[in-house]
Short mmCIF file of C-alpha atoms in Angstrom, two decimals:
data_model
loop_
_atom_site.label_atom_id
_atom_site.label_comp_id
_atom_site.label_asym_id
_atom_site.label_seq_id
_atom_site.Cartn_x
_atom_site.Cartn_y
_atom_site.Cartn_z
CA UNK A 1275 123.35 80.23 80.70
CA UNK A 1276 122.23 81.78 77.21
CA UNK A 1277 119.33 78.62 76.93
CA UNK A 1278 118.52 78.90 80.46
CA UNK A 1279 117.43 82.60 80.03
CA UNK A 1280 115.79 81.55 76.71
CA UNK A 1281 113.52 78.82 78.33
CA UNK A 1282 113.01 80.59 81.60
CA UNK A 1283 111.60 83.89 79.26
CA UNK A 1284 109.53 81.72 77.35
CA UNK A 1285 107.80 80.08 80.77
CA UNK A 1286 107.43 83.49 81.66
CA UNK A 1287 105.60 84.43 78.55
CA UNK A 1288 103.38 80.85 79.10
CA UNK A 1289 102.76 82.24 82.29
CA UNK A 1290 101.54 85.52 81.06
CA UNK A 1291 99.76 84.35 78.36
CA UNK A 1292 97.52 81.78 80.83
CA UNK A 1293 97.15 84.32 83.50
CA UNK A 1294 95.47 86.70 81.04
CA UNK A 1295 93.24 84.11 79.86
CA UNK A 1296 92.28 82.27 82.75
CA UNK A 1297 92.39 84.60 85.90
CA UNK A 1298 89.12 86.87 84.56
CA UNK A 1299 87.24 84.10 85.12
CA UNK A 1300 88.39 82.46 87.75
CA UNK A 1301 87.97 85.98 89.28
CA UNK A 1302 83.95 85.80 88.63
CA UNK A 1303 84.23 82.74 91.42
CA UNK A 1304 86.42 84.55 93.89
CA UNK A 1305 90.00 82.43 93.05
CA UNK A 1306 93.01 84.99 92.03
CA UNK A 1307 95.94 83.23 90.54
CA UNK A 1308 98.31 85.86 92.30
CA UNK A 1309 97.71 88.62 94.99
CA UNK A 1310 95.31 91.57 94.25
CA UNK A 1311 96.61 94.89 95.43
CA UNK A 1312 95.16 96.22 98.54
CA UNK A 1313 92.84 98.75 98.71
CA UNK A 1314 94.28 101.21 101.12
CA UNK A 1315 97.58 103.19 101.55
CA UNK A 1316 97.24 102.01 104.88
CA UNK A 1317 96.61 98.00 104.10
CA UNK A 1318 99.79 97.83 101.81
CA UNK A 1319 101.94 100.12 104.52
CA UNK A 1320 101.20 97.34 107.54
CA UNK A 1321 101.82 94.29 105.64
CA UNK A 1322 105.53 96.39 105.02
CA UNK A 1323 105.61 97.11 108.60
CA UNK A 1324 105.10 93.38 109.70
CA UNK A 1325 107.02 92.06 106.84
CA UNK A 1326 110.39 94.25 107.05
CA UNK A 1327 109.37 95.63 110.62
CA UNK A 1328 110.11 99.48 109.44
CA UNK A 1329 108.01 101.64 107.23
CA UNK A 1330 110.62 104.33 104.80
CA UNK A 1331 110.93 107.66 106.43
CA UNK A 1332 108.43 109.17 103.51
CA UNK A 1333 105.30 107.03 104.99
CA UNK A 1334 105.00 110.13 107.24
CA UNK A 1335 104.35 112.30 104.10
CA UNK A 1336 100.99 112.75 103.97
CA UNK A 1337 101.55 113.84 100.04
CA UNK A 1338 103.92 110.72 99.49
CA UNK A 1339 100.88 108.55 100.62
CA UNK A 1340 98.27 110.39 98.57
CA UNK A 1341 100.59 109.75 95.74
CA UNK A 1342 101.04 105.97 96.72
CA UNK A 1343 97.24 105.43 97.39
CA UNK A 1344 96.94 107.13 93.46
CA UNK A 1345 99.35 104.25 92.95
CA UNK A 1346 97.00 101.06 94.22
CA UNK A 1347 93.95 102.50 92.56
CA UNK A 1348 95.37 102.96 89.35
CA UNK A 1349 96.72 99.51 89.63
CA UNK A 1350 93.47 97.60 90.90
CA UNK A 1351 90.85 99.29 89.21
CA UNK A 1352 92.56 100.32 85.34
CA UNK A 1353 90.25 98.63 82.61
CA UNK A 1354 92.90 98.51 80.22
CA UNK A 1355 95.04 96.37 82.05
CA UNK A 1356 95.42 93.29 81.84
CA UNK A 1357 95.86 90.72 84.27
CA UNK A 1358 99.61 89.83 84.24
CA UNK A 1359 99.88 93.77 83.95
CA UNK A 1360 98.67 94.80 87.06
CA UNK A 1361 100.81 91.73 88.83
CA UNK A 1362 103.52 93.21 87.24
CA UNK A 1363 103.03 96.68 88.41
CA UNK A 1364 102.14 95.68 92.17
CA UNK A 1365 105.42 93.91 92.73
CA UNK A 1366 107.18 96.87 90.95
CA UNK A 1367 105.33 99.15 93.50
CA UNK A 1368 106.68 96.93 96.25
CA UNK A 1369 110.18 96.70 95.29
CA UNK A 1370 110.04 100.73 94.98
CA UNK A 1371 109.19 101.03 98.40
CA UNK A 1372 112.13 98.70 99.33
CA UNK A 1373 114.43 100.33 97.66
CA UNK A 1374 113.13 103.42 99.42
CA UNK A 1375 113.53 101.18 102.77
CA UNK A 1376 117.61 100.09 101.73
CA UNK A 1377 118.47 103.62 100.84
CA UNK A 1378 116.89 104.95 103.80
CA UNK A 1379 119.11 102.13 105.99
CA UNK A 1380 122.47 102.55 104.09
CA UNK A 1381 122.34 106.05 105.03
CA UNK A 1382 121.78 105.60 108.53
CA UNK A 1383 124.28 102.59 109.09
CA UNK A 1384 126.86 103.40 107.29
CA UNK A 1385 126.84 107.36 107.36
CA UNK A 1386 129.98 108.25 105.41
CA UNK A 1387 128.50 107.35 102.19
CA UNK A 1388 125.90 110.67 101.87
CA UNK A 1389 129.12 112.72 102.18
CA UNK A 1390 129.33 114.61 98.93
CA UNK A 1391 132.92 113.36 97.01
CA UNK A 1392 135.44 116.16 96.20
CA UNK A 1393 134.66 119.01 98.45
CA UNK A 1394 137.26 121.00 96.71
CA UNK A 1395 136.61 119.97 93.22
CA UNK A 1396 134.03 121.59 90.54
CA UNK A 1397 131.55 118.58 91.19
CA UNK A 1398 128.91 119.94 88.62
CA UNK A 1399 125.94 117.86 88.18
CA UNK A 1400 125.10 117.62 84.24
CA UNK A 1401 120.99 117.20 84.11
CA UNK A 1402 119.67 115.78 80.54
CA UNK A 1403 116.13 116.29 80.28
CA UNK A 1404 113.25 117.63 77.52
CA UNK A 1405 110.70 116.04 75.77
CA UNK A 1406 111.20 112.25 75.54
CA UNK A 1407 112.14 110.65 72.03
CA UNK A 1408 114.49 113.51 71.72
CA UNK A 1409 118.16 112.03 71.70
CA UNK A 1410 118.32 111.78 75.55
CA UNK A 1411 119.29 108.23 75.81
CA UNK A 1412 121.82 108.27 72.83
CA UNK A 1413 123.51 111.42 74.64
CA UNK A 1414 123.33 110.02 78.64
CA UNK A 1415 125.47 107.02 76.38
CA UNK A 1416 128.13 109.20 75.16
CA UNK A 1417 128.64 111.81 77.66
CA UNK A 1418 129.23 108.60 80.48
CA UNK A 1419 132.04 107.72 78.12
CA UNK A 1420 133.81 110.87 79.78
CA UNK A 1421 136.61 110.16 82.54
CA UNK A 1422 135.40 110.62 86.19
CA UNK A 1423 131.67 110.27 85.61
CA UNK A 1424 129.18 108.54 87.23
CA UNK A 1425 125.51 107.27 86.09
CA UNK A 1426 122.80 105.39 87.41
CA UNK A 1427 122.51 102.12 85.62
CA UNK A 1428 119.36 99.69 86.36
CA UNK A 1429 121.52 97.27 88.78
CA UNK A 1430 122.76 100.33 90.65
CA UNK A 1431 119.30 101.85 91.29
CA UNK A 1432 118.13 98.95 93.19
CA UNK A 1433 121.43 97.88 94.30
CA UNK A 1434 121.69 94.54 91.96
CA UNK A 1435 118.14 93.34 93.93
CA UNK A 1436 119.93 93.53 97.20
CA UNK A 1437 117.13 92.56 99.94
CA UNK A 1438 116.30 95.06 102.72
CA UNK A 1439 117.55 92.03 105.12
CA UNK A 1440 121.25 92.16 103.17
CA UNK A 1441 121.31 95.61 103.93
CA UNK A 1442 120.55 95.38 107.60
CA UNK A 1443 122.82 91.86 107.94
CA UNK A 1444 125.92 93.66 106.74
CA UNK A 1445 129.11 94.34 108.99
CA UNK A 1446 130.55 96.85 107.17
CA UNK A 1447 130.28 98.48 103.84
CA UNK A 1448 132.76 95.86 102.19
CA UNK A 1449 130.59 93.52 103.65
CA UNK A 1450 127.43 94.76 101.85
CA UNK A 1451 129.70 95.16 98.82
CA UNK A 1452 130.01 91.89 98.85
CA UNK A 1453 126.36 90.86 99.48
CA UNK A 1454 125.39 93.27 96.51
CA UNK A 1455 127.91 91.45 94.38
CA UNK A 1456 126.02 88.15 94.47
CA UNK A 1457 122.80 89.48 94.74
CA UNK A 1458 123.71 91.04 91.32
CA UNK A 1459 123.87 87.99 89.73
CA UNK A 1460 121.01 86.90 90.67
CA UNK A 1461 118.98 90.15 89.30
CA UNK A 1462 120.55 89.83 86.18
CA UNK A 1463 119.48 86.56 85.31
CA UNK A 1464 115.98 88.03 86.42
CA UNK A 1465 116.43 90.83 84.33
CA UNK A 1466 117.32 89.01 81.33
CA UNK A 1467 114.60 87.00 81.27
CA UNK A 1468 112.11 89.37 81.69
CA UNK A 1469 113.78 91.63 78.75
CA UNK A 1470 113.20 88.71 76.83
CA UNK A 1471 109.97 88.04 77.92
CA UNK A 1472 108.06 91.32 78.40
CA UNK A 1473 110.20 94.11 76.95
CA UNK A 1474 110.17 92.91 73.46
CA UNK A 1475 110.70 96.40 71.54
CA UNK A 1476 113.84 96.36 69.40
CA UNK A 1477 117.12 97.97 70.03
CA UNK A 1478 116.67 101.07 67.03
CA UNK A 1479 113.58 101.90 69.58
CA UNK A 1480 115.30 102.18 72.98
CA UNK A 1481 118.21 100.18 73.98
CA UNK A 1482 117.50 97.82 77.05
CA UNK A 1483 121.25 97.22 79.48
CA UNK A 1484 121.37 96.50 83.28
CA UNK A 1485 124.68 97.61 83.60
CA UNK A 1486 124.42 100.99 80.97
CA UNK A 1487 123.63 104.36 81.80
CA UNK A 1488 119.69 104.49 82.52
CA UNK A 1489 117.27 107.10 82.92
CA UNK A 1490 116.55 108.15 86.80
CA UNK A 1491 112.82 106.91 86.13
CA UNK A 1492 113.32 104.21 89.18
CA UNK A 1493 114.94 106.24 91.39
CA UNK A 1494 112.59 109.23 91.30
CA UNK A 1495 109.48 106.98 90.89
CA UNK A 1496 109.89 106.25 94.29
CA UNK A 1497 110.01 109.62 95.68
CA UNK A 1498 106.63 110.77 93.61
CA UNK A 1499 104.98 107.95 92.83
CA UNK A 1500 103.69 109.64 89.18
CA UNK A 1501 104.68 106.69 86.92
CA UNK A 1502 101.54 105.04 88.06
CA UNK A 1503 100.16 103.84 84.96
CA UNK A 1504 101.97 102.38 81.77
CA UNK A 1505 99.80 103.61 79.69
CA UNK A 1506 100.56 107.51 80.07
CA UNK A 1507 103.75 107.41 81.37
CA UNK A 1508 104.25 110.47 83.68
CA UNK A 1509 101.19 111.93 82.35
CA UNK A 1510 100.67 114.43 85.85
CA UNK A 1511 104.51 115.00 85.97
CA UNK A 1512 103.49 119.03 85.67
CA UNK A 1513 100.74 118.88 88.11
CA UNK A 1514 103.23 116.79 90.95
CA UNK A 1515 105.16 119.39 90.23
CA UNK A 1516 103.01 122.50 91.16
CA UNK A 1517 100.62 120.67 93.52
CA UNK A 1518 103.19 118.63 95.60
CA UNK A 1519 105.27 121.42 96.06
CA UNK A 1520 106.72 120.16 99.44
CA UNK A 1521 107.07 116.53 98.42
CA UNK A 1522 109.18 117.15 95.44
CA UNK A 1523 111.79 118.95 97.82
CA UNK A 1524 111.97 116.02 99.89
CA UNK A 1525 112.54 113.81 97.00
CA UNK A 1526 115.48 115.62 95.34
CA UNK A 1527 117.00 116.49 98.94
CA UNK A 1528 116.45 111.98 99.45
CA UNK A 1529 117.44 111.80 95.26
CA UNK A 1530 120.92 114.02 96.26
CA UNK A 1531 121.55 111.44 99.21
CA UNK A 1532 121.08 108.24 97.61
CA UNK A 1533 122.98 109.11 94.61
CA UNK A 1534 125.87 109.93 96.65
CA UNK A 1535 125.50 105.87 98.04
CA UNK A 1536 125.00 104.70 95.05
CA UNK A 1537 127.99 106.57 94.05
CA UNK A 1538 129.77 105.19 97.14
CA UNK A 1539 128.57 101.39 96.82
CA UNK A 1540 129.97 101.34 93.34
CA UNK A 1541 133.27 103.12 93.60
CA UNK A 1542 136.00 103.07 95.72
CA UNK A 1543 137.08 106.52 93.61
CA UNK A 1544 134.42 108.97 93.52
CA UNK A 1545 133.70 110.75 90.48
CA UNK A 1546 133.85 114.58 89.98
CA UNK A 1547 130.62 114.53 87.94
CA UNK A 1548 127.05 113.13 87.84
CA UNK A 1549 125.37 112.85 84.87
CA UNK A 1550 121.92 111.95 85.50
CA UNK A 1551 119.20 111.57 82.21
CA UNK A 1552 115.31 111.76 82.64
CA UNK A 1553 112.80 113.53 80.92
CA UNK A 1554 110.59 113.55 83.97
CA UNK A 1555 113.12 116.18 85.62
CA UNK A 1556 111.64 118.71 82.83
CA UNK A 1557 109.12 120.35 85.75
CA UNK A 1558 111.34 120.11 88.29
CA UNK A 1559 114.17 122.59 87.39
CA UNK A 1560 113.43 125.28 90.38
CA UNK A 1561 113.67 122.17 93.05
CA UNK A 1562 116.76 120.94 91.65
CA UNK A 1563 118.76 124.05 91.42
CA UNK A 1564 117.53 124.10 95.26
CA UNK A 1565 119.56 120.98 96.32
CA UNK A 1566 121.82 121.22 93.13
CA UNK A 1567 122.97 125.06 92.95
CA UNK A 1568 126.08 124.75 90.98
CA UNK A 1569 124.08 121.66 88.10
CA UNK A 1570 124.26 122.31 84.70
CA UNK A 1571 121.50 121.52 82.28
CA UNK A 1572 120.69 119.90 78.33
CA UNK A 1573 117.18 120.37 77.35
CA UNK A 1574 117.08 118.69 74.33
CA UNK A 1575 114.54 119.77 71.73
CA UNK A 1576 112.56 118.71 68.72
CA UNK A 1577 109.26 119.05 66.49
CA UNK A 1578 106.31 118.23 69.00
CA UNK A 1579 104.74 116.42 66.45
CA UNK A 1580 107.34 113.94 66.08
CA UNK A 1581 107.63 113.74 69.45
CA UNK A 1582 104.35 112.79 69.66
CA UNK A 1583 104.32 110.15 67.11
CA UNK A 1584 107.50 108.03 67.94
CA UNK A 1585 106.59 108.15 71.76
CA UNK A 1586 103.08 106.99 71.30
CA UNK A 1587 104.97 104.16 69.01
CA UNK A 1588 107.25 103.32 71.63
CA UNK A 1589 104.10 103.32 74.70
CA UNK A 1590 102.30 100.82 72.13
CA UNK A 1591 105.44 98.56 71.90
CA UNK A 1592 106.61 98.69 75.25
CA UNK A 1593 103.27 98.00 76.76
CA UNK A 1594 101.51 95.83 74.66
CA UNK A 1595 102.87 93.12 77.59
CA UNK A 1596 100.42 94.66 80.10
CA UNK A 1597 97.56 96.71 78.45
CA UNK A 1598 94.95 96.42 75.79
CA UNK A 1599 95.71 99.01 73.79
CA UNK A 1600 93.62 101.77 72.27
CA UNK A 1601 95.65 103.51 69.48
CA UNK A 1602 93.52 106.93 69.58
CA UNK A 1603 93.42 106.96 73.12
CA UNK A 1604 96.88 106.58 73.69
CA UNK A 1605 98.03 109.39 71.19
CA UNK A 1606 95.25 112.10 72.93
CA UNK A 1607 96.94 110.94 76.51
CA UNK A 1608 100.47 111.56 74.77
CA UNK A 1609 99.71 114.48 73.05
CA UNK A 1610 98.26 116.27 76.07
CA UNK A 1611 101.46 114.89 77.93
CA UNK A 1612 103.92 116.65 75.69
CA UNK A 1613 102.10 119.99 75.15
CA UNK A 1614 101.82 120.05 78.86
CA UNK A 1615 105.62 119.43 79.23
CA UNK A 1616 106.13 121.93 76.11
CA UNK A 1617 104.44 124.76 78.15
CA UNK A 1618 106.68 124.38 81.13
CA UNK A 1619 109.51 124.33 79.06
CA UNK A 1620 108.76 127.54 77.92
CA UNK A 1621 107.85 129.00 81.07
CA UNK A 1622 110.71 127.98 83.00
CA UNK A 1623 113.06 129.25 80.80
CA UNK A 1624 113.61 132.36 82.01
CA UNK A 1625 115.02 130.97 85.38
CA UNK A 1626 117.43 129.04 83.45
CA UNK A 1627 120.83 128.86 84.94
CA UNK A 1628 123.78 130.32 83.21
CA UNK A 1629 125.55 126.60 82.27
CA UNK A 1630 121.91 126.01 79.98
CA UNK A 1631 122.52 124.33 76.87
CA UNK A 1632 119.59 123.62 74.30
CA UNK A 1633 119.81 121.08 72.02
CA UNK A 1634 118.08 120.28 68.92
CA UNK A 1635 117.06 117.07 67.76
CA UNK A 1636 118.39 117.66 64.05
CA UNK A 1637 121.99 119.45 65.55
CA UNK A 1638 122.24 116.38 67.63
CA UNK A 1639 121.54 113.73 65.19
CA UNK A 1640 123.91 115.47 62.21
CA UNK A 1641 127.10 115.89 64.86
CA UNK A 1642 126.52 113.95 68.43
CA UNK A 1643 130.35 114.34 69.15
CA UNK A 1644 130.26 118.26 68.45
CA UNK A 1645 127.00 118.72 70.80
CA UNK A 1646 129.33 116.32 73.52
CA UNK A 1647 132.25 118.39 73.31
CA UNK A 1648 130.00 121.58 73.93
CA UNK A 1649 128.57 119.93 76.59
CA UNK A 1650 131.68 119.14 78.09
CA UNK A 1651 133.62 122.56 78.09
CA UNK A 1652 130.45 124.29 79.46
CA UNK A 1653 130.35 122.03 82.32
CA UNK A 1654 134.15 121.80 83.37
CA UNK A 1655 134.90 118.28 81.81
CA UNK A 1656 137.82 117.49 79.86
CA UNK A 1657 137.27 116.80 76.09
CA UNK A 1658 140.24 114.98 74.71
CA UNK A 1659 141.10 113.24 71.50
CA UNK A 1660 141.30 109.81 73.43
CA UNK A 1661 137.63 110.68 74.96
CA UNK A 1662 136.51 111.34 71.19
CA UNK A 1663 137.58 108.31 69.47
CA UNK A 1664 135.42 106.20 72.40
CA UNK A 1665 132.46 108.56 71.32
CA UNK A 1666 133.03 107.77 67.48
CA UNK A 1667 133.88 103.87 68.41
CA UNK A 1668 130.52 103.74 70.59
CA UNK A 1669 128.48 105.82 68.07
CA UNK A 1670 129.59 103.27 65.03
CA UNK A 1671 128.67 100.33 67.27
CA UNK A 1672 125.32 102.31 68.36
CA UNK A 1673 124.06 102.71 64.48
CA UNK A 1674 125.90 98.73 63.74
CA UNK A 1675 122.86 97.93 66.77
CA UNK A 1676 120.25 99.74 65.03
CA UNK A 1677 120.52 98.41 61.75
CA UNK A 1678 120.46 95.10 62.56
CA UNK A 1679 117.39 95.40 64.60
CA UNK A 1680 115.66 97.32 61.77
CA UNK A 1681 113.60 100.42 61.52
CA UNK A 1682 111.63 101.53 63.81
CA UNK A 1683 108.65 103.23 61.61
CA UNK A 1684 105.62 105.08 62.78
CA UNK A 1685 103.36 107.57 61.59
CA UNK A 1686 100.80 110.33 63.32
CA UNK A 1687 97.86 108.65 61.63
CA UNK A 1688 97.94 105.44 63.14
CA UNK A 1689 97.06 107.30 66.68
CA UNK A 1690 94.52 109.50 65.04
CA UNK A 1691 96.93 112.42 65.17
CA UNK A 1692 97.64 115.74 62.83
CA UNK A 1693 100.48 117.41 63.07
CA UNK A 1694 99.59 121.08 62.65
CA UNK A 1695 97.06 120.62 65.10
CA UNK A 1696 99.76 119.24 67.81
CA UNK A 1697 102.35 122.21 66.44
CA UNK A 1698 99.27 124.92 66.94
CA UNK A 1699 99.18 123.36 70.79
CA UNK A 1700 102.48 123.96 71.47
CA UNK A 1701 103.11 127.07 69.39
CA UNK A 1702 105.26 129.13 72.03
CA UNK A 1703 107.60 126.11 72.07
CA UNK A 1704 108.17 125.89 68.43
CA UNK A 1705 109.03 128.90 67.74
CA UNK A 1706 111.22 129.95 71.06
CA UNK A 1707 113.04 126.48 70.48
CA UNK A 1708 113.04 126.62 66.47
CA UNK A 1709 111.46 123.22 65.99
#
């Protein structure tokens, strides 16, 4: 299986090499290689229609399609994309709004998986978010190593690339159990491949697992609609925050419901505790202690400045497969990114819930296990010895990971950057957070 993933990812990267060569210039002459977006919310949402023969419930949200239509034209008319890029990002839009569709479906065929698991138990929600390229990932890692916790993993966020017509085939729930269970295998062949093919950033930079805890990025991308660009990921996230005011409660009431199936599909056993890791829930705190009353958050915090590097780094990495890159530009669209998320830190915090942890970056990296156990007394889970020799074991095998893919270096200057200048932007935030 190991060389069939190794020649299938290197046809892939053939594949994108040639399209990004040939198709601007078969373009000039009106022949496209592969599909061009459409150019209207309302284009893409009838081919849907006539293709699955149901649009999701959200089509009706006149905000959702704003966001959507923000979507296609980022996609068609971007300069900086490249050709396989915007393919790419098209059928990624698509399978979004399928996903969307086999949520939506689940619910309403098989209704006792929205019920919320252990009525009578504590049930607390743990919410990591904060600037990205602050420990998030490392700590989502540990903290799923606790007993009776669930994540979202890749495969679970689109159901192993279950098909809208496996969904509405099934008999029962065992049946679509079942139907998930192949398609799995399926998606992660797919997966690996394209890991190999596209997502070529080492392990020390951000570890890549289909079956790991993952960032809610996919699930809540679907909702909003605001990672529309590679380039500047979640760029707006502040603005869909303040200006989409009604559409962001819709999408954490639909988040709350398809995490409970998700929850359901994989587990027999429910689990007393979520714990749920994305930095694009950092504006969003008000709407989720609306649908989540009793969650309990980790900001995690750290110099701006570094932040600013080491995500820029990562953005040039990660999509150097799709875009032409412009180092300067990206580091101005990252550094107005996390100043923007900085201010909102700062102004939210007031509202904080009591069960509010901060984190530092340094506090994390010198003790992870102390910052876990913290964590887990705060939030009702039980921190035993057994629990802390996994987090130990995993840490050891984390750093055994990241040495053997080497360093991942980066500086300020290579983005045309200075760090007092990024500190003086986001001044409130150092000094209330002591970074």
């Amino acid at each position: 299986m190991g060389v069939v993933v190794l020649i299938s990812s290197f046809l892939l990267r053939l594949f994108r090499l040639l399209l990004n060569a040939i198709d601007p210039y078969l373009s000039r002459i009106n022949i496209h290689l592969v599909a061009k977006p459409p150019s209207s919310v309302e284009e893409l949402l009838a081919t849907i229609r006539a293709e699955s023969g149901s649009l999701p419930s959200l089509a009706q949200n006149p905000q959702w399609r704003e966001r959507l239509q923000l979507s296609l034209d980022s996609i068609r008319t971007a300069d900086d994309l490249t050709p396989f890029g915007r393919w790419i990002l098209y059928k990624t839009l698509l399978v979004q709004i399928d996903s969307l569709q086999c949520f939506e479906t689940i619910a309403q065929k098989f209704p006792e998986v929205v019920i919320a698991p252990h009525p009578d138990r504590n049930n607390r929600p743990i919410f990591i978010f904060g600037l990205y390229r602050t420990g998030t990932t490392l700590l989502h890692r540990l903290l799923s190593l606790y007993p009776n916790v669930f994540y979202i993993s890749t495969s679970q966020a689109v159901f192993g690339g279950a098909s809208l017509s496996d969904v509405k085939q099934s008999s029962s729930l065992e049946d679509l159990r079942r139907k998930i269970k192949i398609a799995s295998r399926r998606y992660s062949f797919t997966f690996d491949v394209f890991v190999r093919a596209i997502v070529s950033f080492p392990y020390s930079v951000h570890p890549v697992d289909i079956d790991g805890p993952e960032e809610c990025v996919g699930v809540l991308n679907r909702y909003l609609f605001y990672e529309t660009m590679p380039i500047t990921r979640g760029h707006d996230l502040v603005n869909v925050a303040s200006e989409c005011e009604e559409l962001s409660d819709q999408a954490y009431r639909l988040y709350k419901r398809d995490l409970h199936v998700m929850q359901s599909i994989a587990n027999s056993r429910p689990q007393s505790h979520f714990v749920l890791k994305a930095p694009h829930h950092t504006p969003f705190a008000d709407v989720i202690l609306r649908h989540f009353p009793n969650a309990c958050f980790v900001r995690m915090n750290r110099n701006p400045a570094e932040v600013v590097a080491s995500f820029s780094s990562l953005l040039r990495l990660h999509n150097g497969a799709f875009c032409r890159i412009d180092a300067s530009k990206l580091g101005r669209s990252v550094q107005t990114m996390i100043c923007s998320m900085t201010k909102e830190l700062v102004r939210q915090t007031p509202r904080m819930p009591e069960c509010t942890i901060d984190v530092r970056f340094e506090d994390f990296s010198r003790d992870p296990v102390a910052v876990c156990r913290k964590i887990a007394v705060r939030a009702g889970m039980e921190h035993t010895e057994a629990t802390e020799e996994k987090l130990t074991a995993s840490l050891i095998e984390d750093k055994a990971k990241r040495v053997r893919a080497g360093t991942h270096v980066y500086t300020l200057e290579e983005f045309g950057l200075d760090a007092e200048e990024i500190r003086r932007d986001c001044k409130e935030y150092c000094e209330m957070f002591s970074v």
